[in-house]
Amino acid sequence: MAVFLLASIFLWACDRGPGENREVEALIKKRCTICHTTERIYKARQGRAWWEQTIDRMIRHGAELTSDERKEIIDFLSQRK
């Protein structure tokens, strides 16, 4: 019984992350791949300050992001170190 419970918790925890990530990945694909490949975006494993500067520069160059979308993308990409 304990093994089943631990396995269930493990599978639940593993399943949570990717589902949430898929939404942000879809947002990145929609907003960022107009100019960049996802490979280029995901290859840059940088900290929060770097992503804030980079995303803000992209917005100045015409990227269309709401403030919530900006935050979601920065949160996601800066945690990929």
PDB file of C-alpha atoms in Angstrom:
ATOM      1  CA  MET A   1       0.000   0.000   0.000  1.00  0.00           C
ATOM      2  CA  ALA A   2       2.789   2.442   0.903  1.00  0.00           C
ATOM      3  CA  VAL A   3       4.558   1.738  -2.399  1.00  0.00           C
ATOM      4  CA  PHE A   4       1.358   2.478  -4.308  1.00  0.00           C
ATOM      5  CA  LEU A   5       0.877   5.737  -2.400  1.00  0.00           C
ATOM      6  CA  LEU A   6       4.463   6.860  -3.025  1.00  0.00           C
ATOM      7  CA  ALA A   7       4.220   5.946  -6.699  1.00  0.00           C
ATOM      8  CA  SER A   8       0.959   7.872  -7.011  1.00  0.00           C
ATOM      9  CA  ILE A   9       2.451  10.975  -5.392  1.00  0.00           C
ATOM     10  CA  PHE A  10       5.526  10.746  -7.611  1.00  0.00           C
ATOM     11  CA  LEU A  11       3.463  10.444 -10.788  1.00  0.00           C
ATOM     12  CA  TRP A  12       1.205  13.310  -9.720  1.00  0.00           C
ATOM     13  CA  ALA A  13       4.200  15.562  -9.040  1.00  0.00           C
ATOM     14  CA  CYS A  14       5.817  14.691 -12.362  1.00  0.00           C
ATOM     15  CA  ASP A  15       2.603  15.348 -14.233  1.00  0.00           C
ATOM     16  CA  ARG A  16       2.006  18.798 -12.757  1.00  0.00           C
ATOM     17  CA  GLY A  17       5.057  20.583 -14.121  1.00  0.00           C
ATOM     18  CA  PRO A  18       4.864  19.741 -17.804  1.00  0.00           C
ATOM     19  CA  GLY A  19       1.185  20.683 -17.997  1.00  0.00           C
ATOM     20  CA  GLU A  20       1.893  24.111 -16.625  1.00  0.00           C
ATOM     21  CA  ASN A  21       4.980  24.416 -18.807  1.00  0.00           C
ATOM     22  CA  ARG A  22       3.024  23.577 -21.949  1.00  0.00           C
ATOM     23  CA  GLU A  23       0.989  26.761 -21.554  1.00  0.00           C
ATOM     24  CA  VAL A  24       4.089  28.938 -21.286  1.00  0.00           C
ATOM     25  CA  GLU A  25       5.816  27.023 -24.083  1.00  0.00           C
ATOM     26  CA  ALA A  26       2.765  27.627 -26.296  1.00  0.00           C
ATOM     27  CA  LEU A  27       2.896  31.320 -25.387  1.00  0.00           C
ATOM     28  CA  ILE A  28       6.596  31.477 -26.276  1.00  0.00           C
ATOM     29  CA  LYS A  29       5.879  29.733 -29.548  1.00  0.00           C
ATOM     30  CA  LYS A  30       3.058  32.176 -30.325  1.00  0.00           C
ATOM     31  CA  ARG A  31       4.824  35.396 -29.326  1.00  0.00           C
ATOM     32  CA  CYS A  32       8.547  34.776 -29.788  1.00  0.00           C
ATOM     33  CA  THR A  33       8.982  32.423 -32.738  1.00  0.00           C
ATOM     34  CA  ILE A  34       7.851  35.101 -35.141  1.00  0.00           C
ATOM     35  CA  CYS A  35      11.510  36.153 -35.060  1.00  0.00           C
ATOM     36  CA  HIS A  36      13.394  33.392 -33.194  1.00  0.00           C
ATOM     37  CA  THR A  37      13.513  29.601 -33.179  1.00  0.00           C
ATOM     38  CA  THR A  38      12.589  27.831 -29.955  1.00  0.00           C
ATOM     39  CA  GLU A  39      16.029  26.224 -30.077  1.00  0.00           C
ATOM     40  CA  ARG A  40      17.665  29.648 -29.860  1.00  0.00           C
ATOM     41  CA  ILE A  41      15.362  30.734 -27.039  1.00  0.00           C
ATOM     42  CA  TYR A  42      15.792  27.586 -24.940  1.00  0.00           C
ATOM     43  CA  LYS A  43      19.547  27.447 -25.543  1.00  0.00           C
ATOM     44  CA  ALA A  44      20.002  30.710 -23.633  1.00  0.00           C
ATOM     45  CA  ARG A  45      20.004  29.528 -20.023  1.00  0.00           C
ATOM     46  CA  GLN A  46      20.291  32.812 -18.196  1.00  0.00           C
ATOM     47  CA  GLY A  47      19.137  34.423 -14.974  1.00  0.00           C
ATOM     48  CA  ARG A  48      16.119  36.597 -14.359  1.00  0.00           C
ATOM     49  CA  ALA A  49      17.850  39.971 -14.895  1.00  0.00           C
ATOM     50  CA  TRP A  50      19.178  38.857 -18.289  1.00  0.00           C
ATOM     51  CA  TRP A  51      15.747  37.658 -19.413  1.00  0.00           C
ATOM     52  CA  GLU A  52      14.092  40.869 -18.186  1.00  0.00           C
ATOM     53  CA  GLN A  53      16.526  42.961 -20.236  1.00  0.00           C
ATOM     54  CA  THR A  54      16.181  40.689 -23.258  1.00  0.00           C
ATOM     55  CA  ILE A  55      12.376  40.545 -23.219  1.00  0.00           C
ATOM     56  CA  ASP A  56      12.140  44.315 -22.673  1.00  0.00           C
ATOM     57  CA  ARG A  57      14.463  44.843 -25.647  1.00  0.00           C
ATOM     58  CA  MET A  58      12.260  42.554 -27.760  1.00  0.00           C
ATOM     59  CA  ILE A  59       9.195  44.566 -26.710  1.00  0.00           C
ATOM     60  CA  ARG A  60      10.959  47.774 -27.790  1.00  0.00           C
ATOM     61  CA  HIS A  61      11.608  46.069 -31.139  1.00  0.00           C
ATOM     62  CA  GLY A  62       7.919  45.294 -31.568  1.00  0.00           C
ATOM     63  CA  ALA A  63       7.176  42.068 -29.692  1.00  0.00           C
ATOM     64  CA  GLU A  64       3.598  42.166 -28.465  1.00  0.00           C
ATOM     65  CA  LEU A  65       3.313  40.914 -24.881  1.00  0.00           C
ATOM     66  CA  THR A  66       0.975  41.832 -22.071  1.00  0.00           C
ATOM     67  CA  SER A  67       2.594  42.461 -18.698  1.00  0.00           C
ATOM     68  CA  ASP A  68       1.258  39.083 -17.484  1.00  0.00           C
ATOM     69  CA  GLU A  69       2.682  37.290 -20.534  1.00  0.00           C
ATOM     70  CA  ARG A  70       6.014  39.045 -20.015  1.00  0.00           C
ATOM     71  CA  LYS A  71       6.133  37.872 -16.400  1.00  0.00           C
ATOM     72  CA  GLU A  72       5.148  34.277 -17.261  1.00  0.00           C
ATOM     73  CA  ILE A  73       7.810  34.007 -19.951  1.00  0.00           C
ATOM     74  CA  ILE A  74      10.527  35.550 -17.779  1.00  0.00           C
ATOM     75  CA  ASP A  75       9.606  33.309 -14.829  1.00  0.00           C
ATOM     76  CA  PHE A  76       9.707  30.201 -16.999  1.00  0.00           C
ATOM     77  CA  LEU A  77      12.899  30.964 -18.917  1.00  0.00           C
ATOM     78  CA  SER A  78      14.874  32.186 -15.900  1.00  0.00           C
ATOM     79  CA  GLN A  79      14.118  28.960 -14.004  1.00  0.00           C
ATOM     80  CA  ARG A  80      15.575  26.781 -16.778  1.00  0.00           C
ATOM     81  CA  LYS A  81      19.215  27.336 -15.698  1.00  0.00           C
TER      82      LYS A  81
END
